[in-house]
Coordinates of C-alpha atoms and ligand atoms in Angstrom, one line a residue:
M274 CA 46.5 18.8 43.2
G275 CA 45.8 16.9 40.1
S276 CA 42.9 15.9 37.8
R277 CA 41.2 12.5 37.6
I278 CA 38.9 11.0 35.1
V279 CA 35.8 9.9 37.1
A280 CA 33.6 8.6 34.3
T281 CA 33.5 7.9 30.6
G282 CA 30.8 7.7 27.8
R283 CA 30.6 7.1 24.1
A284 CA 28.1 7.3 21.2
T285 CA 28.1 6.6 17.5
P286 CA 25.9 7.3 14.5
R287 CA 23.1 4.8 13.7
T288 CA 24.5 3.4 10.4
R289 CA 26.8 0.5 10.6
V290 CA 28.7 -0.3 7.4
T291 CA 30.6 -3.6 7.0
N292 CA 33.6 -4.2 4.7
H293 CA 31.3 -6.5 2.6
E294 CA 29.0 -3.5 2.0
L295 CA 31.9 -1.3 1.0
A296 CA 33.1 -4.0 -1.3
R297 CA 29.8 -3.7 -3.2
R298 CA 30.4 0.0 -3.7
M299 CA 34.1 0.1 -4.6
D300 CA 37.0 -2.0 -5.7
T301 CA 38.0 -3.5 -2.4
T302 CA 37.5 -6.7 -0.4
D303 CA 36.7 -7.6 3.2
E304 CA 39.9 -9.7 3.2
W305 CA 42.1 -6.7 2.2
V306 CA 40.6 -4.3 4.7
R307 CA 40.7 -6.9 7.6
T308 CA 44.2 -8.0 7.0
R309 CA 45.8 -4.6 6.2
T310 CA 44.0 -2.6 8.9
G311 CA 42.1 -4.9 11.3
I312 CA 38.8 -3.1 10.5
E313 CA 35.6 -5.2 10.0
Q314 CA 32.9 -2.5 10.3
R315 CA 32.5 1.2 11.1
Y316 CA 29.6 3.6 12.0
V317 CA 29.1 6.5 9.7
M318 CA 27.0 9.6 9.6
S319 CA 23.8 9.7 7.5
S320 CA 22.2 12.9 6.2
G321 CA 20.1 14.5 9.0
E322 CA 22.4 13.3 11.8
S323 CA 24.4 15.7 13.8
L324 CA 27.8 14.9 15.4
V325 CA 27.0 17.5 18.1
D326 CA 24.0 15.4 19.1
I327 CA 26.2 12.3 19.2
A328 CA 28.8 14.1 21.3
A329 CA 26.0 15.3 23.6
E330 CA 24.8 11.7 24.0
A331 CA 28.4 10.5 25.0
S332 CA 28.7 13.5 27.3
R333 CA 25.4 12.9 29.1
T334 CA 26.4 9.2 29.7
A335 CA 29.7 10.3 31.2
L336 CA 28.0 13.0 33.3
Q337 CA 25.4 10.6 34.6
R338 CA 28.0 7.9 35.5
A339 CA 30.0 10.6 37.3
G340 CA 27.0 11.8 39.2
V341 CA 27.9 15.3 38.0
A342 CA 25.1 17.6 36.7
A343 CA 25.9 19.4 33.5
S344 CA 25.3 22.7 35.4
Q345 CA 28.3 21.8 37.7
L346 CA 30.7 21.8 34.8
D347 CA 33.3 24.6 34.7
A348 CA 34.5 24.2 31.1
I349 CA 34.2 22.0 28.0
V350 CA 37.3 21.1 25.9
V351 CA 36.7 19.2 22.6
G352 CA 39.3 17.5 20.5
T353 CA 37.8 17.7 17.0
V354 CA 38.4 18.7 13.4
S355 CA 34.7 18.1 12.5
S356 CA 32.8 21.3 13.4
D357 CA 30.1 22.0 10.8
F358 CA 31.3 25.6 10.8
G359 CA 34.6 27.3 10.4
F360 CA 33.4 29.0 13.6
P361 CA 31.7 28.9 16.1
S362 CA 33.6 26.0 17.6
F363 CA 32.2 22.5 18.1
A364 CA 32.6 23.0 21.8
C365 CA 30.3 26.1 21.8
Q366 CA 27.6 24.1 19.9
L367 CA 28.0 21.2 22.4
Q368 CA 27.7 23.6 25.3
H369 CA 24.4 24.9 24.0
R370 CA 23.1 21.4 23.2
L371 CA 23.8 20.4 26.9
G372 CA 21.7 23.4 28.0
L373 CA 24.7 25.3 29.4
D374 CA 25.7 28.9 29.1
T375 CA 28.7 31.1 29.8
I376 CA 31.2 28.4 30.8
P377 CA 34.3 28.5 28.6
A378 CA 34.1 26.0 25.7
F379 CA 36.8 25.5 23.1
D380 CA 38.1 23.1 20.5
V381 CA 41.6 21.6 20.2
A382 CA 42.4 20.8 16.6
A383 CA 45.0 18.0 16.5
A384 CA 43.2 15.5 14.2
C385 CA 43.6 11.9 15.5
S386 CA 45.6 13.2 18.5
G387 CA 42.8 15.5 19.4
F388 CA 41.7 13.8 22.6
V389 CA 45.2 13.2 23.9
Y390 CA 45.9 16.9 23.3
A391 CA 42.5 18.0 24.9
L392 CA 43.1 15.8 28.0
S393 CA 46.6 17.4 28.4
V394 CA 45.2 20.9 28.1
A395 CA 42.3 20.1 30.5
D396 CA 44.7 18.6 33.1
S397 CA 47.0 21.7 32.9
T398 CA 44.1 24.1 33.4
M399 CA 42.9 22.1 36.4
R400 CA 46.4 21.9 37.9
A401 CA 46.6 25.7 37.5
G402 CA 43.6 25.8 39.8
D403 CA 41.2 27.3 37.3
Y404 CA 38.5 24.6 37.2
E405 CA 37.0 21.9 39.4
R406 CA 35.0 19.9 36.9
L407 CA 35.7 19.6 33.2
L408 CA 34.1 17.8 30.3
V409 CA 36.6 16.5 27.8
V410 CA 35.3 15.2 24.5
G411 CA 36.8 13.6 21.4
A412 CA 34.4 13.8 18.4
D413 CA 35.0 13.4 14.7
A414 CA 33.2 12.4 11.5
L415 CA 36.0 11.8 8.9
S416 CA 33.7 9.6 6.9
T417 CA 32.0 12.9 5.8
M418 CA 35.3 14.1 4.4
V419 CA 36.4 11.1 2.3
D420 CA 35.9 10.5 -1.4
W421 CA 33.8 7.3 -1.4
N422 CA 35.4 6.4 -4.7
D423 CA 38.9 6.4 -3.2
R424 CA 39.4 3.0 -1.7
S425 CA 42.7 3.9 -0.2
T426 CA 41.0 6.2 2.4
A427 CA 37.2 5.4 2.2
V428 CA 37.6 2.1 4.0
L429 CA 39.5 3.5 7.0
F430 CA 37.3 6.0 8.8
G431 CA 34.3 5.8 11.1
D432 CA 32.5 8.5 13.1
G433 CA 31.6 8.9 16.7
A434 CA 32.3 10.6 20.0
G435 CA 33.8 9.7 23.4
A436 CA 33.6 11.8 26.6
V437 CA 35.2 11.9 30.0
V438 CA 34.4 13.9 33.1
M439 CA 37.4 15.1 35.0
V440 CA 37.5 16.4 38.6
R441 CA 40.3 18.3 40.4
E442 CA 41.3 16.5 43.6
P443 CA 44.2 16.1 46.0
S444 CA 45.0 12.5 45.2
D445 CA 47.9 10.2 43.9
R446 CA 45.4 9.0 41.3
G447 CA 44.7 10.9 38.0
V448 CA 46.8 12.2 35.1
L449 CA 50.5 11.8 36.0
G450 CA 51.7 13.6 32.9
S451 CA 51.3 14.2 29.2
L452 CA 53.6 14.9 26.3
L453 CA 52.6 16.5 23.1
R454 CA 54.5 16.8 19.8
S455 CA 53.8 18.1 16.3
S456 CA 55.7 18.4 13.0
G457 CA 54.2 20.7 10.4
A458 CA 56.9 19.5 8.0
Y459 CA 54.7 16.4 7.5
W460 CA 51.4 18.3 7.0
D461 CA 50.8 16.7 3.6
L462 CA 50.9 13.1 4.8
L463 CA 47.2 13.4 5.9
Y464 CA 45.0 16.4 5.2
V465 CA 41.7 17.7 4.0
R466 CA 41.7 21.0 2.1
N467 CA 38.2 22.3 2.7
R468 CA 36.4 21.0 5.8
G469 CA 33.3 23.1 5.0
V470 CA 32.4 20.8 2.1
R471 CA 30.8 17.8 3.7
T472 CA 28.8 14.8 2.4
T473 CA 27.5 11.7 4.1
I474 CA 27.7 8.2 2.7
D475 CA 24.0 8.3 1.6
A476 CA 24.3 11.7 -0.2
E477 CA 23.5 11.8 -3.9
A478 CA 26.2 14.3 -4.7
R479 CA 29.7 12.8 -4.7
R480 CA 32.5 14.8 -3.2
V481 CA 35.0 16.0 -5.7
N482 CA 38.4 14.5 -5.0
E483 CA 40.2 17.9 -4.4
D484 CA 38.0 18.4 -1.3
A485 CA 38.5 14.9 0.1
I486 CA 40.9 13.6 2.6
R487 CA 44.3 12.9 1.1
M488 CA 46.7 10.5 2.8
K489 CA 50.1 9.1 2.1
G490 CA 49.4 5.9 4.0
P491 CA 52.6 3.9 3.9
E492 CA 54.8 6.9 4.9
L493 CA 52.4 7.8 7.7
F494 CA 52.4 4.2 8.9
K495 CA 56.1 4.2 9.6
I496 CA 56.1 7.6 11.3
A497 CA 53.1 6.6 13.4
V498 CA 54.8 3.6 14.7
R499 CA 58.1 5.4 15.5
S500 CA 56.4 8.5 17.1
M501 CA 54.0 6.5 19.2
E502 CA 56.7 4.3 20.5
D503 CA 59.0 7.3 21.3
I504 CA 56.3 9.5 23.0
S505 CA 55.2 6.5 25.1
R506 CA 58.7 5.8 26.3
K507 CA 59.3 9.5 27.1
V508 CA 56.1 10.1 29.0
A509 CA 56.7 7.0 31.1
E510 CA 60.4 8.0 31.7
R511 CA 59.4 11.5 32.8
A512 CA 57.0 10.1 35.4
A513 CA 59.7 7.5 36.4
V514 CA 57.3 4.7 35.6
P515 CA 58.9 1.5 34.1
L516 CA 57.0 0.4 31.0
E517 CA 56.3 -3.1 32.5
E518 CA 54.2 -1.5 35.2
I519 CA 51.7 -0.2 32.7
A520 CA 48.5 -2.2 33.1
L521 CA 46.9 -1.1 29.8
I522 CA 47.7 1.0 26.8
V523 CA 44.6 2.5 25.1
P524 CA 46.0 3.7 21.8
H525 CA 44.5 5.6 18.9
Q526 CA 42.8 3.0 16.7
A527 CA 44.0 3.7 13.2
N528 CA 45.3 0.3 12.2
L529 CA 45.8 -2.9 14.1
R530 CA 49.2 -3.4 12.5
I531 CA 50.3 0.0 13.9
I532 CA 49.0 -0.8 17.3
N533 CA 50.7 -4.2 17.4
A534 CA 54.0 -2.8 16.1
V535 CA 54.1 -0.1 18.8
A536 CA 53.2 -2.7 21.5
E537 CA 55.9 -5.0 20.3
R538 CA 58.6 -2.2 20.3
L539 CA 57.5 -1.3 23.8
G540 CA 57.9 -4.9 24.9
L541 CA 54.2 -5.1 25.9
G542 CA 52.1 -8.2 25.3
A543 CA 48.7 -8.2 23.6
D544 CA 47.0 -8.5 27.0
K545 CA 48.3 -5.0 27.8
V546 CA 46.8 -3.3 24.8
F547 CA 43.1 -2.4 24.2
T548 CA 41.9 -2.6 20.6
N549 CA 38.4 -2.1 19.1
V550 CA 39.4 -0.9 15.6
N551 CA 37.7 -3.9 14.2
R552 CA 34.3 -2.5 15.2
Y553 CA 34.8 1.3 14.8
G554 CA 37.5 1.9 12.2
N555 CA 39.5 5.0 12.6
T556 CA 37.3 7.6 14.4
S557 CA 40.1 10.2 14.7
A558 CA 39.9 12.2 17.9
A559 CA 37.0 10.0 19.1
S560 CA 39.0 6.7 19.0
V561 CA 40.9 7.0 22.3
P562 CA 37.9 8.0 24.5
I563 CA 35.6 5.4 22.8
A564 CA 38.2 2.7 23.4
L565 CA 38.7 4.0 27.0
D566 CA 35.0 3.8 27.6
E567 CA 34.9 0.2 26.3
A568 CA 38.0 -0.8 28.3
V569 CA 36.3 0.5 31.5
E570 CA 33.1 -1.3 30.6
A571 CA 35.0 -4.5 29.9
R572 CA 36.7 -4.2 33.3
R573 CA 40.1 -4.1 31.7
I574 CA 40.9 -1.1 33.9
H575 CA 40.9 -1.2 37.7
D576 CA 41.4 1.5 40.4
N577 CA 45.1 2.5 40.7
D578 CA 46.1 0.8 37.4
L579 CA 48.7 2.7 35.3
I580 CA 47.0 3.5 32.0
M581 CA 48.6 5.0 28.9
L582 CA 46.8 6.8 26.1
N583 CA 48.7 7.5 22.9
A584 CA 47.9 8.8 19.4
C585 CA 49.4 10.0 16.2
G586 CA 47.5 11.9 13.4
G587 CA 47.4 14.7 10.8
G588 CA 49.5 17.7 11.5
L589 CA 51.5 15.6 12.1
T590 CA 50.6 15.5 15.8
W591 CA 51.3 12.9 18.4
G592 CA 51.2 12.6 22.1
A593 CA 50.6 10.4 25.2
N594 CA 48.9 10.7 28.6
L595 CA 49.9 8.6 31.6
I596 CA 47.2 8.1 34.1
R597 CA 46.9 6.4 37.5
W598 CA 43.3 5.3 37.3
Ligands
LIG295 O1 44.8 8.2 12.1 C1 46.0 8.9 11.7 C2 47.0 7.9 11.5 N1 46.7 7.1 10.4 C3 47.6 6.2 10.0 O2 48.5 6.1 10.7 C4 47.3 5.4 8.8 C5 48.7 4.8 8.4 N2 48.6 4.0 7.2 C6 48.0 2.8 7.1 O3 47.3 2.4 8.0 C7 48.2 2.0 5.9 O4 49.3 2.5 5.2 C8 47.0 1.8 5.0 C9 46.0 0.9 5.6 C10 46.4 3.2 4.7 C11 47.4 1.1 3.7 O5 48.0 -0.1 3.9 P1 49.3 -0.5 3.2 O6 49.6 -1.9 3.6 O7 50.3 0.5 3.5 O8 48.9 -0.5 1.7 P2 49.4 0.3 0.5 O9 48.9 1.7 0.6 O10 50.9 0.2 0.3 O11 48.7 -0.4 -0.7 C12 49.1 -1.8 -1.0 C13 48.2 -2.2 -2.2 C14 48.2 -1.2 -3.4 O12 48.1 -2.0 -4.6 P3 49.5 -2.3 -5.4 O13 50.0 -0.9 -5.8 O14 50.4 -3.0 -4.5 O15 48.9 -3.1 -6.6 C15 46.9 -0.5 -3.2 O16 46.4 0.0 -4.4 O17 46.8 -2.3 -1.8 C16 46.0 -1.5 -2.7 N3 44.9 -1.0 -1.9 C17 43.7 -1.6 -1.7 N4 43.2 -2.8 -2.2 C18 42.0 -3.2 -1.8 C19 44.8 0.2 -1.2 N5 43.6 0.3 -0.6 C20 42.9 -0.8 -0.9 C21 41.6 -1.2 -0.6 N6 41.2 -2.4 -1.0 N7 40.8 -0.6 0.2

């Protein structure tokens, strides 16, 4: 008995910001951002917008495509580090926004690996026989945590949410396995001290730098490549799946150069890797489910294909899921 993703959905804030627009606000260029990261534009939160609303929109799309009523859900798991509150959790707010009550709803905080972690947790609980239908969401708004005067981080992040509906079923299809890793020793490669202090791009008040996201980019770059290669090999090995049988990798979209380096090390051609970092930037826990939704929509994923999701982010955390679609 395993768990299978039966539908996906995504949503973003309204405001689209191009590299050219950022170049008018800070000392950067479209050329630098495009060549160093692959990013051309991103969607960012404006004041008055709610990430919970955006996650609810992505969730409703996935539920509708799955033919599952929200009232049929047994639990909600959200990968996020962007709750407006220290508590309650983002998942509890989303549960209420979807008009639900009493079903368990909880967050998994693993930064950019949040969705890969949440999917693994969801799959385990379904295998244990606890739940029949689950909503798994990745939602983040890291643009609200950057210092818009710090070009080394402000150009990288975008906001959004992706959602999947999972059902428990006796089938060879579904999640074949997941592997998760973390290393707290590297906590200071990417962190934000006070997530309660939030500002959107259009806010008058500027964030003070001590409260903004801090990142040691080049060091993180090298570890991201190594760890995503390693975890991808291990999750495939454990499922006895040769890497060449993977039809598509849907990786965390932090940087096109990281994605390409991981694919090259795994010996997989560009046709086997889905990328959309050019249009979204790094949406943290939302990046994998947004990319998965677009890959499904673009018919890059077919029934019975072997699909791998992988990610690395603050924590450090990293992980991979192997799925027979
Ligand atoms: O999602 C979690 C995982 N996240 C990651 O894995 C991110 C990993 N790291 C990266 O993606 C890259 O390290 C960055 C995109 C963050 C930075 O790229 P880089 O090629 O490692 O650049 P760098 O930090 O070594 O900076 C190179 C130069 C520096 O100038 P000097 O010292 O060589 O004169 C920076 O000041 O580029 C400069 N720079 C910029 N220039 C224009 C840094 N940011 C910018 C910018 N525009 N936005």
